[in-house]
Coordinates of C-alpha atoms and ligand atoms in Angstrom, one line a residue:
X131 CA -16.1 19.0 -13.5
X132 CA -19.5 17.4 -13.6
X133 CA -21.2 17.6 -17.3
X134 CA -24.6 18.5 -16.6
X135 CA -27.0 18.2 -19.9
X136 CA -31.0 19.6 -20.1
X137 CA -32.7 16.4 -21.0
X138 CA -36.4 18.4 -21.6
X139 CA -37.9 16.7 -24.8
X140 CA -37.8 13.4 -23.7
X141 CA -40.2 13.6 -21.1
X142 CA -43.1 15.3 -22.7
X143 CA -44.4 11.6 -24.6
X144 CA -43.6 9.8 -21.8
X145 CA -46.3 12.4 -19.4
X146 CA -49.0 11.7 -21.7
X147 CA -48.7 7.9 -21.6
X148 CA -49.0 8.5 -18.0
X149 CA -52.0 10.8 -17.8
X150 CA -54.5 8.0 -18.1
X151 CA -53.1 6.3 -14.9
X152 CA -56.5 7.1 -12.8
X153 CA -55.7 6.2 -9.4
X154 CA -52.4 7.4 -8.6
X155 CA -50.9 11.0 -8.6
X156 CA -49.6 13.7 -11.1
X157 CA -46.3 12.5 -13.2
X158 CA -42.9 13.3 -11.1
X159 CA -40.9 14.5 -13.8
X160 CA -38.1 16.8 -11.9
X161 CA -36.3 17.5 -8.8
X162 CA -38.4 20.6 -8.1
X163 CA -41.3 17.7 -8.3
X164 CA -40.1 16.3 -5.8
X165 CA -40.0 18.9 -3.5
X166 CA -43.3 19.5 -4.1
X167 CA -44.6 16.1 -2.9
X168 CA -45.1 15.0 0.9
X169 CA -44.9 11.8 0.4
X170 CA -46.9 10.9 3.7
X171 CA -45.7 12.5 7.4
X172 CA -43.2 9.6 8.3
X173 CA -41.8 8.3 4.5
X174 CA -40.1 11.1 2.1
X175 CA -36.2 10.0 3.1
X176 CA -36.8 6.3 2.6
X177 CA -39.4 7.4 -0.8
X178 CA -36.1 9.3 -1.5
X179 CA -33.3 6.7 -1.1
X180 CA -35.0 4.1 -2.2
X181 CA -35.3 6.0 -5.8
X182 CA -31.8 7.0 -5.4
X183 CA -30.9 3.9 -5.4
X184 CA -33.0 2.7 -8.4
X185 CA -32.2 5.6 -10.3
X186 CA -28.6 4.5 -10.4
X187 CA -29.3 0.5 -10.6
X188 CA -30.8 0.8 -13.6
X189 CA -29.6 1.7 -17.0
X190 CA -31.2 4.7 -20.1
X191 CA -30.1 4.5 -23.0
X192 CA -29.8 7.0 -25.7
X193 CA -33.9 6.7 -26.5
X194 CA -34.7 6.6 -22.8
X195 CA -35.5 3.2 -22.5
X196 CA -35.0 2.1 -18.8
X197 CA -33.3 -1.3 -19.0
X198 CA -33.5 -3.4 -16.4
X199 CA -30.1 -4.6 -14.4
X200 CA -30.9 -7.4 -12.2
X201 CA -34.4 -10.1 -12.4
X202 CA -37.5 -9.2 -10.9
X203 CA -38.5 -12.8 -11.5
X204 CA -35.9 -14.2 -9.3
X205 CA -36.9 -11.5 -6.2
X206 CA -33.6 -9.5 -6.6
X207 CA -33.8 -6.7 -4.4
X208 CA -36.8 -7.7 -2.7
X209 CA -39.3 -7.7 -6.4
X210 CA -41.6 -9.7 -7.0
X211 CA -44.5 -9.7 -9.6
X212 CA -47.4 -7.2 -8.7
X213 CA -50.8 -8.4 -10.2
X214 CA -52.5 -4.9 -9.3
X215 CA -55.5 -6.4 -8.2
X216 CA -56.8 -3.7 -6.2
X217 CA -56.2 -1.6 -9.8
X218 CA -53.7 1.0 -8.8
X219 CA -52.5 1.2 -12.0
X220 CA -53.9 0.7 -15.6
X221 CA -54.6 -3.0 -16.4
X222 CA -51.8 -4.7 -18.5
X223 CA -51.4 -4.2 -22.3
X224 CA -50.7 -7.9 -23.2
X225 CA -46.8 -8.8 -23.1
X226 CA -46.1 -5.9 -20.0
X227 CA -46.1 -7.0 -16.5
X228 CA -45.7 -5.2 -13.1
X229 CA -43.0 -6.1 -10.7
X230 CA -42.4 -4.1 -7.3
X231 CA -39.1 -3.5 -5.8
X232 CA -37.6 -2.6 -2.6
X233 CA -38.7 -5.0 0.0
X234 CA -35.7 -5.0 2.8
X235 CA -37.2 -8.0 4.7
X236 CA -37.0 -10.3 1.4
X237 CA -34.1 -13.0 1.2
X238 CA -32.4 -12.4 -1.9
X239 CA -29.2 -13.0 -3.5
X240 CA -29.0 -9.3 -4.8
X241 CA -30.0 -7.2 -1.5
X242 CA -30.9 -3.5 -1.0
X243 CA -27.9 -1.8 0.3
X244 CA -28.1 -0.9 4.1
X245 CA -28.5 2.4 3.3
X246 CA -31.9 2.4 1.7
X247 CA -33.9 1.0 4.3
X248 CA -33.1 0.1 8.2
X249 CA -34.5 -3.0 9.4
X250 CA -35.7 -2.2 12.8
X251 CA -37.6 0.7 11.3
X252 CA -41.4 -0.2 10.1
X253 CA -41.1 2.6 7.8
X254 CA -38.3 2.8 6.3
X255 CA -39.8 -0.9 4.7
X256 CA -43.2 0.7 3.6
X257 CA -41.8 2.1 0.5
X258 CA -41.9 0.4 -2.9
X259 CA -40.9 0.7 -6.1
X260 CA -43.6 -0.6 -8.8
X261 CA -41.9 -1.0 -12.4
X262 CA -44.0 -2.0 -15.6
X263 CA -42.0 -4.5 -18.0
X264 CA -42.2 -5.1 -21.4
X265 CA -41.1 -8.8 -22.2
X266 CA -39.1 -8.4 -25.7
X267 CA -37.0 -10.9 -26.9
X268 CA -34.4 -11.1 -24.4
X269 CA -33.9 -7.8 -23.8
X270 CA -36.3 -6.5 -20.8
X271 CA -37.4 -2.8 -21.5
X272 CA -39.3 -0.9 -17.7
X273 CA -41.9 1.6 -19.5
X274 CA -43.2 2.8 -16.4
X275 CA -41.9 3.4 -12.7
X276 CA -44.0 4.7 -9.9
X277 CA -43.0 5.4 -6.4
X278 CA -45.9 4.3 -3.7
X279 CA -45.9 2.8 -0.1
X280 CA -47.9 0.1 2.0
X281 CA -50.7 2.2 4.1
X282 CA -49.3 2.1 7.8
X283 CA -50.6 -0.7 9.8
X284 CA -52.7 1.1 11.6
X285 CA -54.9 2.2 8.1
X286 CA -55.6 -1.4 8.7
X287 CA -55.9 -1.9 4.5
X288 CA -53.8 -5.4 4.5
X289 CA -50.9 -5.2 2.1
X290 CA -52.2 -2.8 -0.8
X291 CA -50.8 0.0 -1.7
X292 CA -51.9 3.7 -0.8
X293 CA -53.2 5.3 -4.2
X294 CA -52.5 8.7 -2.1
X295 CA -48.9 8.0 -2.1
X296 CA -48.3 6.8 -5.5
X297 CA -46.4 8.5 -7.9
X298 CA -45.4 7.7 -11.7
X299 CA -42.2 9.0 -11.9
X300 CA -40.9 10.0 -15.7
X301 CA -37.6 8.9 -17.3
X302 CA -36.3 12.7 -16.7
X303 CA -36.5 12.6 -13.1
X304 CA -34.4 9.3 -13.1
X305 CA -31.6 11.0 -15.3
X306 CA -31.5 13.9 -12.7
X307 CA -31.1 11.5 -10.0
X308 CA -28.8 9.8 -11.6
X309 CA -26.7 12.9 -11.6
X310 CA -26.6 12.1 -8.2
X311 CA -24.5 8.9 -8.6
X312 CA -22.4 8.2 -5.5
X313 CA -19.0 7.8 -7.6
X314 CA -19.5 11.8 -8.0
X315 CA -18.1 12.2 -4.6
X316 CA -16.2 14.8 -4.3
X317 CA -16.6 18.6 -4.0
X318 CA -16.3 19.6 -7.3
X319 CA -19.1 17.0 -8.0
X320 CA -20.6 18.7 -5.8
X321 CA -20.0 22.1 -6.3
X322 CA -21.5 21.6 -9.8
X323 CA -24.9 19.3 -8.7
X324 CA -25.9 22.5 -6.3
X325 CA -25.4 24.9 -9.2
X326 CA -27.3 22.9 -11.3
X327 CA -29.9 22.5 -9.2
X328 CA -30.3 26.2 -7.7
X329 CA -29.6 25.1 -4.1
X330 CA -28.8 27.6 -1.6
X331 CA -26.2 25.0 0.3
X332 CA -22.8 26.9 0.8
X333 CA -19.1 25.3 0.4
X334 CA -18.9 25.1 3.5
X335 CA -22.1 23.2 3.8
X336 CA -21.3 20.8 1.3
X337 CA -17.9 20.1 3.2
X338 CA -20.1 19.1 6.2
X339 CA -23.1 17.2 4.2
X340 CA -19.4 15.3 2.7
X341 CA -17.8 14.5 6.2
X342 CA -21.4 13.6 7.5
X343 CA -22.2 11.4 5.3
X344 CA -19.0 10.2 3.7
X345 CA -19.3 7.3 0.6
X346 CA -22.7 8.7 0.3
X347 CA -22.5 12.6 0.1
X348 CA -24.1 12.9 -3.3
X349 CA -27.4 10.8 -1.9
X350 CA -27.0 13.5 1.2
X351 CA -27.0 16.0 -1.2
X352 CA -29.8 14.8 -3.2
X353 CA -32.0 14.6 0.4
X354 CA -31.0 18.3 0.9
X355 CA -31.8 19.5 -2.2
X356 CA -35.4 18.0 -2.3
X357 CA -35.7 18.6 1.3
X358 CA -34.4 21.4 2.8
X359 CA -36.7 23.0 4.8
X360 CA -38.3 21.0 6.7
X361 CA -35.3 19.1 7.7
X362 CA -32.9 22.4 7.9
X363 CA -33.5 22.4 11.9
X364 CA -31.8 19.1 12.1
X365 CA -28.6 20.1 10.1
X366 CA -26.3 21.0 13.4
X367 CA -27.0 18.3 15.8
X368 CA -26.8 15.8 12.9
X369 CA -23.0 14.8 12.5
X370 CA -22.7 11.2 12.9
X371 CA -23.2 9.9 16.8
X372 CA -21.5 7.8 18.4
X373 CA -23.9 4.4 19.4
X374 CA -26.8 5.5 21.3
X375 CA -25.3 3.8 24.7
X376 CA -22.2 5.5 25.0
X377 CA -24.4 8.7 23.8
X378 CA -24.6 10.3 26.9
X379 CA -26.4 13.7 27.1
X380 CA -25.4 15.2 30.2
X381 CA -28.8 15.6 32.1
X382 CA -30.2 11.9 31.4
X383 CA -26.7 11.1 32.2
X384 CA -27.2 11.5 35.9
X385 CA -30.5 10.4 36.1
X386 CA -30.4 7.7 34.2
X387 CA -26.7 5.6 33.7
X388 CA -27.2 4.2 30.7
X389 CA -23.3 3.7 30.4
X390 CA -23.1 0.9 32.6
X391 CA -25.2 -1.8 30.9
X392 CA -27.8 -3.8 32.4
X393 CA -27.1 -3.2 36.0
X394 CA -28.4 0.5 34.9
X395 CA -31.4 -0.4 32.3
X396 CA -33.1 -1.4 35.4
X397 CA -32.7 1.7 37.4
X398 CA -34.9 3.8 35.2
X399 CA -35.7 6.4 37.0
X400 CA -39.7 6.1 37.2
X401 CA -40.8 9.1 39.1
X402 CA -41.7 11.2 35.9
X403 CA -44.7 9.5 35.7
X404 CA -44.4 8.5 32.3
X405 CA -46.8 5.4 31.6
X406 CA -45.6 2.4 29.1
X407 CA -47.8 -0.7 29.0
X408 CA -48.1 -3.1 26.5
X409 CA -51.4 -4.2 25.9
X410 CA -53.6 -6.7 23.4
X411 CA -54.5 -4.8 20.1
X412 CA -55.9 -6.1 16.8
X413 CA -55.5 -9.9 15.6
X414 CA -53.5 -10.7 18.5
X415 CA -51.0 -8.0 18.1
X416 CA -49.4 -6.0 20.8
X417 CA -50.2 -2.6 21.1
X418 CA -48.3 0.2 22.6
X419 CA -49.8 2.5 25.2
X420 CA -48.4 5.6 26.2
X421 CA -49.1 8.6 28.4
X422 CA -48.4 11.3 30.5
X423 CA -44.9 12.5 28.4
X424 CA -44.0 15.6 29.2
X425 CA -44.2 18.3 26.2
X426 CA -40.2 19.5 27.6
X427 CA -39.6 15.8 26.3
X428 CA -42.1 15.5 23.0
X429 CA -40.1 18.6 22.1
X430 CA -37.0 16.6 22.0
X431 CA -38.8 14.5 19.6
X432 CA -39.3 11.0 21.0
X433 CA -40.6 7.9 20.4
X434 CA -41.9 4.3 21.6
X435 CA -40.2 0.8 21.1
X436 CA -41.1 -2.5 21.7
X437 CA -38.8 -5.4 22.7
X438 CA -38.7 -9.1 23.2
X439 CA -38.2 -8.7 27.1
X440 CA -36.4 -6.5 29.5
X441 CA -33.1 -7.6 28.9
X442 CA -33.1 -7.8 25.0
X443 CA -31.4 -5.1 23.3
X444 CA -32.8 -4.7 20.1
X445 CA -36.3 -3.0 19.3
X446 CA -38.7 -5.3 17.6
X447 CA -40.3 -2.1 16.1
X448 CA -40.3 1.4 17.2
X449 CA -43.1 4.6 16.3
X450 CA -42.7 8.4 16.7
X451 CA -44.6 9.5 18.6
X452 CA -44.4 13.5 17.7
X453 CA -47.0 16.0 20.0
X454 CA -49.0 12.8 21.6
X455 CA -48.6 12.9 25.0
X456 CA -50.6 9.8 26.2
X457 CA -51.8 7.8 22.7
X458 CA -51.5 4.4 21.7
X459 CA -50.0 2.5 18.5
X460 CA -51.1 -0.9 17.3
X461 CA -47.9 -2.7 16.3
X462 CA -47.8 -6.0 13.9
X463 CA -45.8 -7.9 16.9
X464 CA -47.5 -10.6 18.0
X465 CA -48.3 -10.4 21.6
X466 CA -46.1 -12.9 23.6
X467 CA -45.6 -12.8 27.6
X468 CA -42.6 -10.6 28.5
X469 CA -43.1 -8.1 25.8
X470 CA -42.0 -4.3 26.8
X471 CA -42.7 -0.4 26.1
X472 CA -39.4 1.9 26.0
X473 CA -39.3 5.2 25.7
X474 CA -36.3 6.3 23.7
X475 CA -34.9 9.7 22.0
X476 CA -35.0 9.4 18.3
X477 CA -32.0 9.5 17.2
X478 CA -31.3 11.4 13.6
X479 CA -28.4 10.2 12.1
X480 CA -26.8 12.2 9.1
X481 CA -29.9 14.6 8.6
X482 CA -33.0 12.3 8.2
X483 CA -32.3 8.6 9.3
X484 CA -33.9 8.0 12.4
X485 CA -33.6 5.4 14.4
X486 CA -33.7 4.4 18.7
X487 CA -31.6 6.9 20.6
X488 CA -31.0 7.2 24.2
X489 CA -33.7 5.3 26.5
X490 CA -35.7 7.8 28.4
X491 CA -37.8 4.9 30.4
X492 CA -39.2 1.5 30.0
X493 CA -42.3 0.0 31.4
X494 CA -42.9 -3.2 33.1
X495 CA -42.7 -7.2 31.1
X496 CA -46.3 -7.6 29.6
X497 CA -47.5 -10.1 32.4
X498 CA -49.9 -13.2 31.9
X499 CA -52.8 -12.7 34.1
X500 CA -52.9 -15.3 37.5
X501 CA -53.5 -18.9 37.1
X502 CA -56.5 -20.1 39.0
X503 CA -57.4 -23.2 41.3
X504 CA -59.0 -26.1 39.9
X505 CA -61.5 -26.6 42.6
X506 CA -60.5 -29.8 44.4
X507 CA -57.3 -30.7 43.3
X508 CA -53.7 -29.4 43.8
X509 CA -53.8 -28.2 39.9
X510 CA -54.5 -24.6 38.4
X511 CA -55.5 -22.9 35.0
X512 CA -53.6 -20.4 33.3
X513 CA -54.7 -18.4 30.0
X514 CA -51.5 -16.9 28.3
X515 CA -50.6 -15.5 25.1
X516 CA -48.1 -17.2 22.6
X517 CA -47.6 -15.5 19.1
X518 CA -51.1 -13.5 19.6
X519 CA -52.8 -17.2 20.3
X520 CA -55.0 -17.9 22.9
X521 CA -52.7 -20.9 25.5
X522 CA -53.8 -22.9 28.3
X523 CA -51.1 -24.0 31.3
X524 CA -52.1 -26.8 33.3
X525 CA -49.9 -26.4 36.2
X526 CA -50.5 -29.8 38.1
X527 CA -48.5 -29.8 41.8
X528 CA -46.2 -33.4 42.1
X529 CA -48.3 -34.9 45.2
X530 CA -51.2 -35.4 42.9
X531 CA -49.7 -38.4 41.2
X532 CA -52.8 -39.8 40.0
X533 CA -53.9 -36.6 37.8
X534 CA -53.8 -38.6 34.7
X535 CA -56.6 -40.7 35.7
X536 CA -58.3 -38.2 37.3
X537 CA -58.6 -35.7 34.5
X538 CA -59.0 -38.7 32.6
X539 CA -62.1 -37.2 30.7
X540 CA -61.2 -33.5 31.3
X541 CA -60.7 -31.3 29.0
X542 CA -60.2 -27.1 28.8
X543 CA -62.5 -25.0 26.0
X544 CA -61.5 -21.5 25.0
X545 CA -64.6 -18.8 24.9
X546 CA -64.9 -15.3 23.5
X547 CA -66.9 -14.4 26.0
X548 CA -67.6 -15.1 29.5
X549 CA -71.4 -15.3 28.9
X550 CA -71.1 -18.4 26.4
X551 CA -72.3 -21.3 28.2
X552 CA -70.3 -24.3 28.3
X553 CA -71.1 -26.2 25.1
X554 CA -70.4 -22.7 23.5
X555 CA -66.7 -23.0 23.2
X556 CA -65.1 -21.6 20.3
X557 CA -65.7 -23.6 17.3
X558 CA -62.5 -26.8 17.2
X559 CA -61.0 -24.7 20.4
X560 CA -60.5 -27.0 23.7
X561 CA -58.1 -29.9 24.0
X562 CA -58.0 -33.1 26.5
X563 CA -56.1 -31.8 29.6
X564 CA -54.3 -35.3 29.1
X565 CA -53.3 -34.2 25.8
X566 CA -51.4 -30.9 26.8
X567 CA -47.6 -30.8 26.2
X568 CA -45.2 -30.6 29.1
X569 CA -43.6 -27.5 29.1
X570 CA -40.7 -26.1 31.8
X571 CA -41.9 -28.4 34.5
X572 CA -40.4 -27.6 38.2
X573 CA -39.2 -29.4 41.0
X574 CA -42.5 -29.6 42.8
X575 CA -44.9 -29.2 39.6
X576 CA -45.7 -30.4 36.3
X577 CA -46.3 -28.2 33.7
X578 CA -48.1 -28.5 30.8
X579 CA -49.3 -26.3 28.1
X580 CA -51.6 -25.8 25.3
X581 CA -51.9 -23.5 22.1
X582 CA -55.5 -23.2 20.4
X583 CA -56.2 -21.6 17.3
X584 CA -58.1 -18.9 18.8
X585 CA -56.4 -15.5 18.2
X586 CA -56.4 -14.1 22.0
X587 CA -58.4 -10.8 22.4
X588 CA -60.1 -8.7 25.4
X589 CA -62.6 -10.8 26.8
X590 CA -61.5 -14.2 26.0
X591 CA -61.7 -17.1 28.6
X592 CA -60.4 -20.6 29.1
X593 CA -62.3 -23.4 31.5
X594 CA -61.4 -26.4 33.2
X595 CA -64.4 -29.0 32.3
X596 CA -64.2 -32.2 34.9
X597 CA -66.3 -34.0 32.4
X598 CA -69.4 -33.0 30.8
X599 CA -70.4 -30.1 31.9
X600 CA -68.9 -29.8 35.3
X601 CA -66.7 -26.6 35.4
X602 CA -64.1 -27.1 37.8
X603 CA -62.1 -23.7 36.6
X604 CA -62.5 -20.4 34.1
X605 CA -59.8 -17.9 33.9
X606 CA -60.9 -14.3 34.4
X607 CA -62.0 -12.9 30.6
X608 CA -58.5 -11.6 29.3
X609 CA -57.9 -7.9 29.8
X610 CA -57.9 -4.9 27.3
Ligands
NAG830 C1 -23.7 5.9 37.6 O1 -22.7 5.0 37.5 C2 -21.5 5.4 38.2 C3 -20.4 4.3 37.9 O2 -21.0 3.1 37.6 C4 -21.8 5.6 39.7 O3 -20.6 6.0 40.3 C5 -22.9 6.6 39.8 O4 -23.2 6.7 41.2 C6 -24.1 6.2 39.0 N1 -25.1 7.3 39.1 C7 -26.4 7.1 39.4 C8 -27.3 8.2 39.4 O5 -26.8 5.9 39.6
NAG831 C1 -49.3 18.5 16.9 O1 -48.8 19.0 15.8 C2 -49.7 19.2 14.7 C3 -48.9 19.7 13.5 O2 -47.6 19.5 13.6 C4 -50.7 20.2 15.1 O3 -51.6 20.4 14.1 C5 -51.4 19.8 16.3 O4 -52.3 20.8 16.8 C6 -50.4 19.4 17.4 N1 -51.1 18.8 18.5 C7 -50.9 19.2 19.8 C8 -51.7 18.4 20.8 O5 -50.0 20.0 20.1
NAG832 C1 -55.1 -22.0 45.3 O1 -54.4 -23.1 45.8 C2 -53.3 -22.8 46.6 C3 -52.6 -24.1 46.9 O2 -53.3 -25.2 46.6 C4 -53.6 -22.0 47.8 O3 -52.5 -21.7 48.6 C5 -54.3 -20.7 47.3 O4 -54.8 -20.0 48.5 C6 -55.5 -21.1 46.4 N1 -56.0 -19.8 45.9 C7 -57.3 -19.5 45.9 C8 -57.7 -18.2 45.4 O5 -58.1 -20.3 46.4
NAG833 C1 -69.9 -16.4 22.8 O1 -70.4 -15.1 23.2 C2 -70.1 -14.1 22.3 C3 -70.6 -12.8 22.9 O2 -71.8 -12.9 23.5 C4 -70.8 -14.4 21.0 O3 -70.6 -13.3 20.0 C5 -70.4 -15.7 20.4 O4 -71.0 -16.0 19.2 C6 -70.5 -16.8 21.4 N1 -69.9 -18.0 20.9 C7 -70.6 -19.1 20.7 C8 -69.8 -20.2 20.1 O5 -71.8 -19.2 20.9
NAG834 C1 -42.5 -24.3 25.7 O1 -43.4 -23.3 25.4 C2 -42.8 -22.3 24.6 C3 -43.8 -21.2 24.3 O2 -44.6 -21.0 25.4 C4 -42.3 -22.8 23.3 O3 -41.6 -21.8 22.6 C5 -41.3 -24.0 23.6 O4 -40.9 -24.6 22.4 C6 -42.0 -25.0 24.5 N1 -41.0 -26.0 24.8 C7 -41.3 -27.3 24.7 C8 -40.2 -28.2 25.2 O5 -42.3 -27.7 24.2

């Protein structure tokens, strides 16, 4: 049986050091705490796991000292020093220092295990763990641990952490997660956590939260526990799915075939008249636009996904997209040509790890807009996107043999607007048409290609200047 001991006293010093935190939230000192907490609309699971997972990293010892198990210094686990410039927390006491945890994305020798974060879900990498060192000796003693998260890319607040969403989180709480150690997997472990913890989960639900979720029924557990009711709806169609391709629901089965591959991604069926476009948002990002889903469907719970191209398989980022019928979402992909909208099902895996389900529909390759004659000559001008830059394509037809001398003092200038007058080029943005770089040239054309610094946006606009200020082309300005 699992020993279970009240661990009260300890915590009562440690909530006053924290009271003087000014930014951030209350203290998190228990597991009814956490219950308590939102933790944002899109974030408690991954909040939850990661801390799971830190809880039982770490080390207490008998005078609750957190010892630290692995070197923030070297980036284990995706750390790396926090100078708390924008003064979330309490400036330093000299010898301490802040390091935060939990970046997925981060190369590191010691990694976050799969289960704490999925990499092709933005969210599940907002979360963070911020831990406050003191540098003794040799031994390294945390003092302080706080849960918090990025702000969502569309808060548009750069890489600081939300205040809103960050919790200190007491030595107490750790020790009761810690409870929920995954070598205690088995149902007498079990059996005894849900006791201890007043939950109303019956034997035979914690038979099903142990075949669902396997080597990690007590972190299953833990999620259950600390969020039951909100999640309770998803308990029966969460057993573990097979991959979302050879998911096949019976009524998108027939319209849809997603069983047979790529032959069938491209027989979407389209008359639904669900709208997916991909679109140029902030700092030459792509943004998602959506509309017309039908609320039958946004019951379902669905959500958007962008990929590479139509025939790549694997989201670049993906967004729920809840009650919203027709909305929009500004990703932090940079816009490229052949960039596409799906529409999946979310998928729930186990009870709260979500992640691209069945496709539902998919909109058209985000398209550069027409190249345009150079007056004169058998050449044209295209503006295109490349990693959310402003490009230039020269697309000069063979015949014209001489080019090179023609365009000898020819040269194309990128504009924000198409009201600037010529000399009004974006500041260092233009190029010698000469000097463009030959890029997927054709039998019966040369192409060549330029990038400018420019970060493309609605309205911008690249011309074809003969020499001085004879305009032989302009593109049109570049589209919402
Ligand atoms: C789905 O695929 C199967 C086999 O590839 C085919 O027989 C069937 O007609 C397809 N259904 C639709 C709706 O395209
Ligand atoms: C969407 O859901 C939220 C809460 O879940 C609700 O407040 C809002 O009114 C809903 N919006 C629509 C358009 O149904
Ligand atoms: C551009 O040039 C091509 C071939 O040189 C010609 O076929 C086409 O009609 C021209 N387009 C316009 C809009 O003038
Ligand atoms: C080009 O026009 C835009 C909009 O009128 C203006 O904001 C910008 O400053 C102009 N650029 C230059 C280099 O004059
Ligand atoms: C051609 O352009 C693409 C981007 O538009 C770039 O990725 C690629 O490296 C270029 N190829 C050459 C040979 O320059």
């Amino acid at each position: 049986m699992l020993k279970i001991s009240g661990q009260i006293s300890c915590c009562v010093a440690l909530l006053l050091t924290l009271s003087s935190v000014s930014a951030v939230r209350r203290a998190l000192n228990s597991i009814s705490d956490l219950k308590t907490v939102g933790f944002g609309q899109s974030v408690p699971e991954y909040s939850l796991r990661l801390l799971h997972w830190f809880a039982n990293e770490i080390d207490i010892n008998n005078n609750d000292d957190i010892l630290l198990t692995f070197d923030p210094n070297s980036g284990d686990y995706g750390s790396h020093y926090y100078r708390n410039d924008e003064e979330l927390l309490d400036p330093l006491p000299r010898g301490y220092r802040y390091y935060t945890v939990g970046n997925s994305y981060q190369d590191a020798s010691l990694e976050l295990p799969d289960y704490v974060a999925e990499s092709d879900i933005e969210d599940s990498n907002r979360v963070r763990i911020i831990i406050r060192v003191r540098q003794q000796n040799a031994a390294r003693i945390i003092d302080q641990v706080y849960i918090t998260q990025h702000y969502e890319t569309y808060e548009d607040q750069g890489t600081d952490y939300d205040p809103q969403h960050t919790y200190p989180v007491t030595v107490c709480l750790l020790r009761a997660i810690r409870k929920f150690s995954l070598d205690r997997n088995n149902i007498n472990s079990m059996r005894s956590l849900r006791d201890h913890f007043g939950s109303s989960a019956d034997d035979s639900q914690l038979w099903e939260i142990m075949d669902i979720w396997d080597e990690l029924a007590c972190l299953g557990l833990f999620l259950f526990i600390v969020i039951p009711e909100k999640y309770s709806s998803h308990k029966h169609n969460s057993r573990r799915q097979p991959a979302p391709r050879r998911n096949t629901q019976p009524d998108f089965e027939s319209r849809q075939n997603v069983t047979s591959g790529m032959s069938a991604k491209n027989q979407v069926d389209h008359r639904n008249g669900i709208k997916l476009k991909v679109t140029t948002g902030k700092s030459g990002n792509a943004r998602i636009i959506w509309s017309n889903v039908h609320s039958d469907l946004l019951k379902r719970n669905v959500m958007v996904a962008l990929y590479q191209n139509n025939q790549e398989e694997k989201a670049l980022t993906s967004k729920c997209i809840e009650n919203i019928s027709s909305g929009s979402y500004d990703t932090s992909v940079p816009l490229n040509e052949g960039l596409q909208v799906r529409l999946h099902e979310v998928r729930t895996r186990f009870f709260f790890w979500i992640s691209v389900g069945q496709e539902i529909d998919r909109g058209s390759e985000f398209k550069t807009p027409k190249a345009v004659n150079i007056t004169g000559y058998n050449a044209n001008l295209q503006l295109f996107a490349n990693d959310g830059k402003a490009c230039a394509r020269l697309t000069v037809t063979k015949s014209f043999h001489n080019w090179k001398s023609e365009f000898k003092n020819a040269w194309v200038g990128f504009y924000s607007s198409e009201n600037n007058a010529t000399k009004n080029y974006e500041r260092w943005q233009w190029q010698w048409a000469t000097k463009f770089k030959e890029n997927k040239s054709q039998d019966n054309y040369n192409v060549y290609e330029y990038e400018s610094g420019m970060t493309i946006a609605p309205g911008v606009q690249a011309r074809f200047i003969l020499q001085d200020e004879i305009e032989k082309a302009r593109t049109s300005p570049w589209a919402e």
